[in-house]
Coordinates of C-alpha atoms in Angstrom, one line a residue:
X1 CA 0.0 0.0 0.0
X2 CA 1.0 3.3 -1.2
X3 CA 1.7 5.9 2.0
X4 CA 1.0 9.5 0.7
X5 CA 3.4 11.8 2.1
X6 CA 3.0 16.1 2.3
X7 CA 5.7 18.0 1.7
X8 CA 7.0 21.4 2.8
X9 CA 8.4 22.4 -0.2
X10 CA 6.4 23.3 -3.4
X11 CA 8.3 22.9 -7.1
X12 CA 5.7 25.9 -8.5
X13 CA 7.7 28.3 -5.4
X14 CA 10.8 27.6 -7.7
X15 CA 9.5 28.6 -10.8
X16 CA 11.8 30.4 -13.0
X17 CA 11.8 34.3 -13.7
X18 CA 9.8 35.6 -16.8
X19 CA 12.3 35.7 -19.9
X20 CA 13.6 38.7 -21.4
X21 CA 10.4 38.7 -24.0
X22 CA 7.7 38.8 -20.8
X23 CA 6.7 42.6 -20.4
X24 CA 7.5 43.9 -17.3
X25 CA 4.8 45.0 -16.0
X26 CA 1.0 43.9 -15.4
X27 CA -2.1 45.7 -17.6
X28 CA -3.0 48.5 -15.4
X29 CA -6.6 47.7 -15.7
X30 CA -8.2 44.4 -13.9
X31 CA -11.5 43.6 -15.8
X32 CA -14.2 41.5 -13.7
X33 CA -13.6 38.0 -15.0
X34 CA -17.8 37.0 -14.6
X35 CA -21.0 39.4 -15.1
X36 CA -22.8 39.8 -11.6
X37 CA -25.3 37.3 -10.3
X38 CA -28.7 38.0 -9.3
X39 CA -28.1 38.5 -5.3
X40 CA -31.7 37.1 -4.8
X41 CA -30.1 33.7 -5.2
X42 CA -27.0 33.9 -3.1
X43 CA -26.1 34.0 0.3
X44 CA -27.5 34.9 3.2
X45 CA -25.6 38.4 4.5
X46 CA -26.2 37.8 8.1
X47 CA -23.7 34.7 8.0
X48 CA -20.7 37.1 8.1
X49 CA -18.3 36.3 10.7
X50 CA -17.6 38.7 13.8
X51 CA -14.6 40.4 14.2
X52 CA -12.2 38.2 16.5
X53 CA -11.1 39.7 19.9
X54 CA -7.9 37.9 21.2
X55 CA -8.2 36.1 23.9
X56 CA -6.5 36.8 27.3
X57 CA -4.7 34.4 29.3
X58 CA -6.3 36.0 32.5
X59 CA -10.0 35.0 31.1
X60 CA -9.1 32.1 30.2
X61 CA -7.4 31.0 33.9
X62 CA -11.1 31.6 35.1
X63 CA -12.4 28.5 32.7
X64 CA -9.3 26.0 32.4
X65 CA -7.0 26.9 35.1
X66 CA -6.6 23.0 35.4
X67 CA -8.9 20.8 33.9
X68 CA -12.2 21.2 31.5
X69 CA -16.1 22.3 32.5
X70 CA -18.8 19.9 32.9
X71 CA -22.0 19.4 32.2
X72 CA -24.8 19.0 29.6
X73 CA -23.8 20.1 26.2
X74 CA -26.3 22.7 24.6
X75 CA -29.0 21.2 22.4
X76 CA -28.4 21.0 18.5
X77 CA -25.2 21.6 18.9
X78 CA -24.1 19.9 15.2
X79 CA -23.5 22.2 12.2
X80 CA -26.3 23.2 10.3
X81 CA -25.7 22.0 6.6
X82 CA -27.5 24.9 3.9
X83 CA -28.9 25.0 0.7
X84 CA -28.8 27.8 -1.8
X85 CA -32.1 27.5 -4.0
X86 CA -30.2 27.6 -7.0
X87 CA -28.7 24.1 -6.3
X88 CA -32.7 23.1 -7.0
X89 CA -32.7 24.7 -10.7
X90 CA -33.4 22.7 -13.5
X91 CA -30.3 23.1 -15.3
X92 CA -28.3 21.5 -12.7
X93 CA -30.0 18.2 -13.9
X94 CA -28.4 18.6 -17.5
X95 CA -24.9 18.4 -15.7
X96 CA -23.3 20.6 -17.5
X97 CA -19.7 20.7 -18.0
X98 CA -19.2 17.1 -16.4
X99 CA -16.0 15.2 -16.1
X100 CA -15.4 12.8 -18.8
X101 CA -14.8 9.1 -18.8
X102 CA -14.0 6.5 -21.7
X103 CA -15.4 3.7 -22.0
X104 CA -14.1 1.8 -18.8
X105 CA -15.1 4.5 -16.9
X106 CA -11.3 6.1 -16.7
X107 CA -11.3 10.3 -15.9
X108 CA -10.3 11.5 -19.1
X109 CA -10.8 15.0 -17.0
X110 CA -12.7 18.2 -17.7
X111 CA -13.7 19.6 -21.4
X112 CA -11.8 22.6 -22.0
X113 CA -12.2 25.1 -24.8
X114 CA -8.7 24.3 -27.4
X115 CA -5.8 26.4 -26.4
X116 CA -2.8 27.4 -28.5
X117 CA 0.7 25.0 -27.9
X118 CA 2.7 25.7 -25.4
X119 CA 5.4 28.4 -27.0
X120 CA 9.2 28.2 -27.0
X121 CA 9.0 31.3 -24.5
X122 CA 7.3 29.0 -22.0
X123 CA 8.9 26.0 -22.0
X124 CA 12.2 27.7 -21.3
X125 CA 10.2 29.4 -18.4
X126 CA 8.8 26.4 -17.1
X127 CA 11.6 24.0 -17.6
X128 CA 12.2 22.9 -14.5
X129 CA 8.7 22.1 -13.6
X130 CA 8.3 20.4 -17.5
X131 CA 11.5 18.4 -16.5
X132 CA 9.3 17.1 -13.2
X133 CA 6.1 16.4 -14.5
X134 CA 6.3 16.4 -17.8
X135 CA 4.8 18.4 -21.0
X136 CA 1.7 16.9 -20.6
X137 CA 0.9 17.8 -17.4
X138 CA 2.3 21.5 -17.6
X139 CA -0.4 22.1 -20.7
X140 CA -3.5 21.2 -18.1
X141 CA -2.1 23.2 -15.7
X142 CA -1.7 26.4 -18.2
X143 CA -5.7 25.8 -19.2
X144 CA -6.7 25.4 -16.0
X145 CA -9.0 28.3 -14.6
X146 CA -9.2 28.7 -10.9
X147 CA -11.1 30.7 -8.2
X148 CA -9.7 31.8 -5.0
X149 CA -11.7 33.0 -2.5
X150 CA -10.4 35.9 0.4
X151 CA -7.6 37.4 -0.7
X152 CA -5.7 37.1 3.6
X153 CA -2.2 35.7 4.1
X154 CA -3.5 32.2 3.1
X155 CA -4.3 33.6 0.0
X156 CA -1.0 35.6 -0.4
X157 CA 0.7 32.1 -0.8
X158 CA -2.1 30.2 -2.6
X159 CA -2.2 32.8 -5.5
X160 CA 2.1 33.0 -5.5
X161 CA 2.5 29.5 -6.0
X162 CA -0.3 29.0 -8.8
X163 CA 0.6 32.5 -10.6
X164 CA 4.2 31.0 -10.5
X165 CA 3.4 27.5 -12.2
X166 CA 1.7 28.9 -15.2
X167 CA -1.9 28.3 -14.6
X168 CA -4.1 30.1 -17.2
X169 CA -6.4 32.2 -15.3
X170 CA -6.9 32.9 -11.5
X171 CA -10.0 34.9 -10.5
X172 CA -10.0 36.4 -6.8
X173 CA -13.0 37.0 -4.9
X174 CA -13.4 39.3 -1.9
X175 CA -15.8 41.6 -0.6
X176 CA -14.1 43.4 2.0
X177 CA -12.1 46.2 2.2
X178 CA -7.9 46.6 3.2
X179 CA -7.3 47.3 6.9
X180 CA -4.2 48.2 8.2
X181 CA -4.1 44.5 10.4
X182 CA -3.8 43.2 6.7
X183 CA -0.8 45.6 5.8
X184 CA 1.0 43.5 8.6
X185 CA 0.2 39.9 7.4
X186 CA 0.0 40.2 3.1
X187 CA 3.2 40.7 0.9
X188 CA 0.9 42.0 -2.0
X189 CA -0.3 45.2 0.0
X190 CA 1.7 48.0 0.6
X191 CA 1.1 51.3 2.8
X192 CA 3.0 53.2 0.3
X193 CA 0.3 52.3 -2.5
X194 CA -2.6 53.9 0.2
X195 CA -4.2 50.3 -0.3
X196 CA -6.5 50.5 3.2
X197 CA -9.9 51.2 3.1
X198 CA -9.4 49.7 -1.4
X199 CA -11.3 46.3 -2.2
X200 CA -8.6 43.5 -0.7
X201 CA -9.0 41.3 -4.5
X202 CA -8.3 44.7 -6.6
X203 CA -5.6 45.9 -4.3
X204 CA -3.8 42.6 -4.3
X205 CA -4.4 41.7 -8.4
X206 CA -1.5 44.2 -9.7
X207 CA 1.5 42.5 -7.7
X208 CA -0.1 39.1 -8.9
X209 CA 0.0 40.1 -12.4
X210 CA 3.5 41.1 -11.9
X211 CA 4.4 38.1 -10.9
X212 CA 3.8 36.2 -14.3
X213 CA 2.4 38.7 -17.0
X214 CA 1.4 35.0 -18.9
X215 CA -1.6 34.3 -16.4
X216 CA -4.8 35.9 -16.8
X217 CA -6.0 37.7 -13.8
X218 CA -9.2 38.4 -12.6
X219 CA -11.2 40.4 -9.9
X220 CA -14.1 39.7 -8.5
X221 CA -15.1 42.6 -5.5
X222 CA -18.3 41.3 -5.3
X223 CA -18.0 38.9 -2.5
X224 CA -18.9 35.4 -2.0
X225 CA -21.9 35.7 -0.2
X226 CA -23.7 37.4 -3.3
X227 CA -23.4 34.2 -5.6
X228 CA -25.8 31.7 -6.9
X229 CA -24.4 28.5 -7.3
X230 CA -24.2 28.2 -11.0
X231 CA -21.2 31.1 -10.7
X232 CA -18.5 28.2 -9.7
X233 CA -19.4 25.9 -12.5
X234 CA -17.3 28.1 -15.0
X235 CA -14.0 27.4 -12.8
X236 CA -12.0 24.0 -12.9
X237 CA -11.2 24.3 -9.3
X238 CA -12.4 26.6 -6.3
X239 CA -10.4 27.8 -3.2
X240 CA -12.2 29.1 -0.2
X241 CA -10.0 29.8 2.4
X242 CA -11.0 31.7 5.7
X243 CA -14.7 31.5 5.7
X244 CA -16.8 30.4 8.2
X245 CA -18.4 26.7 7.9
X246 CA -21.4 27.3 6.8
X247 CA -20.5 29.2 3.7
X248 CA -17.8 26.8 2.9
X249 CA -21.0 23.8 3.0
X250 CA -22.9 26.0 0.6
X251 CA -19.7 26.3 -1.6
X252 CA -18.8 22.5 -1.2
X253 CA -22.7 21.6 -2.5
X254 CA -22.2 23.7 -5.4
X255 CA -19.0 22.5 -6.4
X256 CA -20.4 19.1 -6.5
X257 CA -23.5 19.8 -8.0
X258 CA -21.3 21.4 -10.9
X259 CA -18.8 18.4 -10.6
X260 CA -15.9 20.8 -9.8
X261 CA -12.9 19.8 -7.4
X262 CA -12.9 22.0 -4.2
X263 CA -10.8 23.3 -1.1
X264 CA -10.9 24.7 1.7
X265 CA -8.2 26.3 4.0
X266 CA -7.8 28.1 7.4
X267 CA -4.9 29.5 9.8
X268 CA -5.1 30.8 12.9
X269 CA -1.7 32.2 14.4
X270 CA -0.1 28.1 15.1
X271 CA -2.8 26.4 13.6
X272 CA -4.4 25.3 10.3
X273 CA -6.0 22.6 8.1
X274 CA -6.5 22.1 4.4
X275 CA -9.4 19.9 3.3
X276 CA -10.3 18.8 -0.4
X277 CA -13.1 17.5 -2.2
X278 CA -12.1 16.1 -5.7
X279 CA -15.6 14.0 -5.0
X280 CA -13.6 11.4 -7.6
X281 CA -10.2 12.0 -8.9
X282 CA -8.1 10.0 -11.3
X283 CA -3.9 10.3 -11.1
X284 CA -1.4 8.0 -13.2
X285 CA 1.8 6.5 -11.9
X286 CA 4.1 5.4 -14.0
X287 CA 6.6 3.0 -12.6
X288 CA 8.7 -0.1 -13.8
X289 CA 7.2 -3.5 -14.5
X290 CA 7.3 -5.3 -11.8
X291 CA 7.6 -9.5 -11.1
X292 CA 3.5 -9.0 -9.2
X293 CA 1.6 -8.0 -11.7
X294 CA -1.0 -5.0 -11.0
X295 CA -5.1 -6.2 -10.2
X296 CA -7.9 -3.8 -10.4
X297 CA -8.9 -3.9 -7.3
X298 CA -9.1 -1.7 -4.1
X299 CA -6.4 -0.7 -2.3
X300 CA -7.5 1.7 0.6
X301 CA -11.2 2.4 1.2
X302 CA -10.7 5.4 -1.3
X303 CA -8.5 4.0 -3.5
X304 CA -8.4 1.7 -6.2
X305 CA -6.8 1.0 -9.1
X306 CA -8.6 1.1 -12.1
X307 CA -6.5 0.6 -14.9
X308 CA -3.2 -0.7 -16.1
X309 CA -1.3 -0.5 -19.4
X310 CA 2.6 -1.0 -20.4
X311 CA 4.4 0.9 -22.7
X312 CA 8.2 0.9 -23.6
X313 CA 11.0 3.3 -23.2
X314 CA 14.7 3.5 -23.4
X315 CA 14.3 -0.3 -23.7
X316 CA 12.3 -0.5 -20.5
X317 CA 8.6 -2.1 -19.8
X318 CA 6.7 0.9 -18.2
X319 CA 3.8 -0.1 -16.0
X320 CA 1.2 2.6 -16.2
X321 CA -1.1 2.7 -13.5
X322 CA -4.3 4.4 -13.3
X323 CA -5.8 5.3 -9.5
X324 CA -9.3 6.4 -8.5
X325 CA -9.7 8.5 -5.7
X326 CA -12.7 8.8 -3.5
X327 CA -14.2 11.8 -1.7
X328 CA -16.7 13.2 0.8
X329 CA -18.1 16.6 1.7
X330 CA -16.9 19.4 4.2
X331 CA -19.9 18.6 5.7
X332 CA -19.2 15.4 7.1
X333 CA -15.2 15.5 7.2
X334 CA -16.1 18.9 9.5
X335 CA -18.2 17.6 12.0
X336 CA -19.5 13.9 11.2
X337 CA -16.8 11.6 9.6
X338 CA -14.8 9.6 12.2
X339 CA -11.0 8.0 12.0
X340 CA -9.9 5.2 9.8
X341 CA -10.8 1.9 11.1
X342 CA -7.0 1.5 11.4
X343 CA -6.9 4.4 13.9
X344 CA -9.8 2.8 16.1
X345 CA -7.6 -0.7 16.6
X346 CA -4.7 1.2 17.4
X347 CA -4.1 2.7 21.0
X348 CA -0.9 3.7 19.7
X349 CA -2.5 5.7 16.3
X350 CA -4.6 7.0 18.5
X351 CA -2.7 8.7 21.2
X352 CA -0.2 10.0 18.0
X353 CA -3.3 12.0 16.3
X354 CA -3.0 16.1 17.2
X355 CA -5.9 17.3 19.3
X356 CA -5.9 20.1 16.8
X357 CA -8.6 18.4 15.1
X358 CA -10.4 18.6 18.2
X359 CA -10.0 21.9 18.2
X360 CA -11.3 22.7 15.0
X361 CA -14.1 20.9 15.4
X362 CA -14.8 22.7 18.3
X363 CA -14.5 25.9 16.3
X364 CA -16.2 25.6 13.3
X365 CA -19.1 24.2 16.0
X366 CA -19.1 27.1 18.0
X367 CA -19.3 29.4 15.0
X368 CA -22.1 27.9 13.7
X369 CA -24.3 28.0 17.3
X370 CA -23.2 31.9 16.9
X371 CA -23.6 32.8 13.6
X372 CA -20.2 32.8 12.5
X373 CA -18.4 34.6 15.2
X374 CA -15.0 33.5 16.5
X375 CA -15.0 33.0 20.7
X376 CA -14.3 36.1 22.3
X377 CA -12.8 36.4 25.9
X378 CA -15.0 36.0 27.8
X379 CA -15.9 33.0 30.4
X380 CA -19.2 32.0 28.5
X381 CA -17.3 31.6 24.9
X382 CA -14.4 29.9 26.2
X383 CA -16.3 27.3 28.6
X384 CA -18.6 26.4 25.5
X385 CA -15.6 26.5 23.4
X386 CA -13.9 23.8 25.8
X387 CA -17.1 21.8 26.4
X388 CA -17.4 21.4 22.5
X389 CA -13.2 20.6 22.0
X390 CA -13.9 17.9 24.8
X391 CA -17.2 16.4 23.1
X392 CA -15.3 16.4 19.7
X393 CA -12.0 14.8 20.9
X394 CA -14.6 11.8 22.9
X395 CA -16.7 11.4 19.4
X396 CA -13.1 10.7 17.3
X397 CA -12.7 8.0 20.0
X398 CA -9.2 10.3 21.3
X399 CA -7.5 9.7 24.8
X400 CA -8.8 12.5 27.2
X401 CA -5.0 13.2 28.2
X402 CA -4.0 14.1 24.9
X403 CA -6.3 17.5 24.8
X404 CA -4.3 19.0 27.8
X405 CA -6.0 22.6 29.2
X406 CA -2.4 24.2 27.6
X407 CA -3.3 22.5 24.3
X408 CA -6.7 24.5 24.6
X409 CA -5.6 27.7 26.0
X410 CA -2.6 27.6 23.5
X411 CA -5.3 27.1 20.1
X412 CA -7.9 29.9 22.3
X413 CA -4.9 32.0 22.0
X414 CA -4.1 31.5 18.6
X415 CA -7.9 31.9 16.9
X416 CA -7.9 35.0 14.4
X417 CA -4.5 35.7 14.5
X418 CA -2.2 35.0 10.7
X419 CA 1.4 34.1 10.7
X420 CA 3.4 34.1 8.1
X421 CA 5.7 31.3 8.5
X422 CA 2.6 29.1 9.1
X423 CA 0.1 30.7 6.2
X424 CA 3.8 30.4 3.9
X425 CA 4.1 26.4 4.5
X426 CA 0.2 25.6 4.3
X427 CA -0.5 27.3 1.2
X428 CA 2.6 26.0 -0.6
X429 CA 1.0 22.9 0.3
X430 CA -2.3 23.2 -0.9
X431 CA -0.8 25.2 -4.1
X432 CA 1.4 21.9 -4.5
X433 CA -1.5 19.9 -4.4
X434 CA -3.8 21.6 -6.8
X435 CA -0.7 21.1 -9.4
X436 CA -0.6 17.5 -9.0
X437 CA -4.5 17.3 -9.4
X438 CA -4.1 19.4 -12.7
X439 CA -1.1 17.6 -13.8
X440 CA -2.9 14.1 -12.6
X441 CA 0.5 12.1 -12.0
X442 CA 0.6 12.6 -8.2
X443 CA -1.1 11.2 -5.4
X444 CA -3.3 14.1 -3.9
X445 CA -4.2 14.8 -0.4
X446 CA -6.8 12.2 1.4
X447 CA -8.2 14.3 2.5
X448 CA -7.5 16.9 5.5
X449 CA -4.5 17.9 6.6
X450 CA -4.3 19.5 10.1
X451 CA -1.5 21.7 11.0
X452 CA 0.6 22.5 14.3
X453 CA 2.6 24.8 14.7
X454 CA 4.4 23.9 18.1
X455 CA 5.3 21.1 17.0
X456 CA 5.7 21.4 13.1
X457 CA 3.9 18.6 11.8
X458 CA 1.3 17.9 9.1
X459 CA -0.8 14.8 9.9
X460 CA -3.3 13.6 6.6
X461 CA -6.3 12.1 8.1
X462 CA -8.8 10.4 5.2
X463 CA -12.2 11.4 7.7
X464 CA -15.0 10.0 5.5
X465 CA -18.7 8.7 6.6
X466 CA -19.7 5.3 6.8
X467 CA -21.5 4.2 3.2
X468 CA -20.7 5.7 -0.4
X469 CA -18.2 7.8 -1.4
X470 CA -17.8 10.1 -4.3
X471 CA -20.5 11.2 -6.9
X472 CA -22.6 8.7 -5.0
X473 CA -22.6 11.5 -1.7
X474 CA -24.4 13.9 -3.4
X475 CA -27.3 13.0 -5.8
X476 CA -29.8 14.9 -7.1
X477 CA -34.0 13.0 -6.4
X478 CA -36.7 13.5 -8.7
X479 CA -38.9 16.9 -8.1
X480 CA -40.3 17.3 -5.0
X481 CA -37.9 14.0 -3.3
X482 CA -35.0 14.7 -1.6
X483 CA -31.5 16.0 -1.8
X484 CA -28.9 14.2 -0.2
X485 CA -25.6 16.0 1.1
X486 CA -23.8 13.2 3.5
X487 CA -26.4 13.2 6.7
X488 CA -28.5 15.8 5.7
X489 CA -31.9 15.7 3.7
X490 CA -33.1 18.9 2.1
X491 CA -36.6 19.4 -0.2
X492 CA -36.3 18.6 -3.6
X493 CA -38.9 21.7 -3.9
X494 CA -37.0 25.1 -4.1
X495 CA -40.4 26.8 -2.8
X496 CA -40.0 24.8 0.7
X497 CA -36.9 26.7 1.3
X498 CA -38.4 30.5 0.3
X499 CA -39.1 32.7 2.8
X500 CA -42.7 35.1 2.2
X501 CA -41.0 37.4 0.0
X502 CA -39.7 35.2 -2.2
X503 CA -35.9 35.3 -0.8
X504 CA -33.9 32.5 0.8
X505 CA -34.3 32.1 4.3
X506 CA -31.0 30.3 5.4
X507 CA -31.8 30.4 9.0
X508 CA -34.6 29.0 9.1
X509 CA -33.9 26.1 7.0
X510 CA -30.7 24.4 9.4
X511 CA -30.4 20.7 8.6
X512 CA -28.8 18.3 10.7
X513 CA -27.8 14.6 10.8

């Protein structure tokens, strides 16, 4: 069995300079990349997150001076999971823009518009990376068109790393404007350019385009929470990073409705986690023959392979293996999925997985109870926070002593914040991983990676439900049935989920397993 492995170091960070023939400087003039959506299918306003107040060691003595609260947990405590209306809409049924598959059923990958060779100019620019995946590969990654969504520290890196690999067009999304606690944390804002109080997308796209003149990019101020779900079908891949959970679920359900591979990304000061959603993703390994020959057959619970050719070169058999990958939603890897059934035999796995994860859990919980908000200081936040970290860490089946009160008053300490060392070596990461998923000869992540700071380590968990995995999660009944999304069940009927005026009530309509 395979072991995947994550790396600190990204090839796209070592991307050559633009050659002498690359203009030196970007097109002053950033066009919107898509026409505006109606807003009377998009999201919900009042789901925007709370400023974050840092928390004080003195508060949080008064709730975990040495050892965690007790007592009843509050009721419905589970994320909400909700639906935009649009998901409903009757041209999500023709599935438009699809992956292909040939006649075995191999990912042949997504139908793109045909682009011009890849020039002289660019091969000499990309070498390096041609030289490590291979022509092939580079050519899907220079047609692939992305969307990144808030343009924070995360993002910083996230954009770099893709701008520097050649991809052909990166939109960025963001609503909100510069503040000056953004001067301190992004290398694409400067206060000598007076970008405070500018959009954060159209302040940042200038130094981007600098960075390679060859990639298209594109500015959307609009903000996330005014779009309909059809808007992320016309991007091969979408990045959300920073967002609360809710709007990431809403994101995640479109993606798959629209059969598009998805990620999501947070930091706070020490701490982070990537997550992906490739709902089913094929990847080629070419190796030499071997004496065992190769069966189509399962390898992991996610993995299988599921085909196998030869080929020769330099007077060498090639075996050329074909992979399927299976995924699950945010949804349930956020709140409901629980460890490998490897994990739960071992006392020894067990003990070695971070209590980060707990704590994340216990964030993203607490933010949906409070409409988004991060904890604040005070003694109510921070004893919910820890009553939900200690609930979470008991569901994965974790040894109580592993989530010590300084593990929790350390993360407490942390929420909000952005560091750069940390925001530099998680979105290399993710950056790294969207180029092998492009280029389709790489293993890809399995599918949430939790970060620690203290201690510098990247664990991959694969959290997945019990049952189906990949297109098989998320299926679309027959009018007026039901719409399936891991554990929740949503009307099939888009007028069950209007509010009197005709709008989209999200609060009202909070489904849980």
């Amino acid at each position: 069995m395979e072991e995947q492995t994550q790396h600190q170091e990204n090839p796209a960070q070592e991307t050559a300079a633009p050659s002498d023939n690359t203009p030196a400087t970007a097109p002053e003039t950033v066009v919107p990349h898509h026409p505006l959506p109606d807003t009377s299918n998009g999201f919900d306003p009042s789901m925007q997150a709370a400023p974050m107040n840092q928390v004080l060691p003195e508060a949080l003595q008064e709730v975990i001076p040495g050892g965690m609260p007790t007592g009843d947990l509050p009721p419905n405590m589970l994320p909400g999971m909700f639906q935009a209306a649009q998901m409903f809409m009757p041209e999500l049924l023709q599935q438009q823009g699809a992956q292909v598959y040939d006649q075995s059923g191999v990912l042949q990958g997504l139908p793109v518009a045909a682009a011009p060779a890849i020039s002289a100019d660019e091969i000499a620019l990309y070498d390096r990376q041609i030289r490590l995946w291979g022509m092939k590969a580079q050519e899907k990654i220079r047609n692939a068109n992305i969307l990144l969504i808030t343009m924070k520290a995360l993002a910083n890196e996230i954009a770099k790393n893709l701008v520097l690999a050649g991809i052909g067009s990166l939109t960025i999304l963001d609503g909100a404007a510069v503040s000056e606690s953004d001067l301190g944390s992004q290398f694409f804002l400067s206060e000598t350019e007076n970008h405070v109080g500018q959009n954060r997308a159209q302040a940042a796209a200038a130094a981007i385009q600098k960075l390679n003149p060859r990639v298209q990019v594109h500015v959307d101020a609009e903000g996330i929470k005014s779009k309909g779900t059809s808007y992320f079908s016309g991007f091969d891949i979408v990045i959300a990073t920073d967002l609360d959970p809710d709007s990431l679920n809403i994101i995640n359900t479109a993606t798959r409705l629209h059969q598009r591979s998805f990620y999501a990304a947070g930091t706070h000061g020490m701490y982070g986690f990537i997550f992906s959603d490739l709902i089913e993703h094929d990847y080629v390994i070419e190796r030499d023959l071997g004496n065992v020959a190769t069966k189509l057959a399962p390898e992991t619970r996610t993995r299988s392979v599921v085909a196998v050719n030869t080929k020769k070169e330099g007077g060498k058999t090639i075996e050329v293996v074909t992979k399927r990958e299976l995924y699950s939603t945010w949804y349930l890897a956020s709140d409901g999925a629980t460890l490998p059934e490897e994990y739960a035999k071992s006392a020894r796995r067990k003990k070695a997985v971070s209590p980060v994860i707990s704590c994340l859990r216990a964030l993203w919980d607490f933010q949906v109870l409070n409409s988004g908000r991060l904890p604040s200081h005070t003694k109510e936040d921070l004893g919910l926070f820890t009553k939900l970290a200690t609930a979470k860490h008991a569901q994965l089946g974790l040894p109580s002593e592993t989530l010590r009160s300084e593990v929790l008053r350390s993360f407490l300490q942390n929420i909000g914040s952005e560091m750069a060392p940390i925001t530099a070596i998680l979105g290399g990461q993710l950056a790294q991983d969207v180029i092998n998923v492009l280029g389709q000869t790489q293993q890809p992540i399995q599918n949430m990676v939790i970060f620690d700071g203290n201690s510098m380590e990247a664990s991959v968990l694969p959290l997945h439900p019990v049952g189906e995995l990949g297109r098989g999660l998320l299926s679309l009944a027959a009018p007026g049935g039901l719409v399936q999304n891991g554990g929740g069940m949503v009307p099939g009927d888009p007028s069950m989920m209007m509010s009197m005026d005709g709008a989209m009530d999200f609060n009202n309509h909070i489904l849980t397993q």
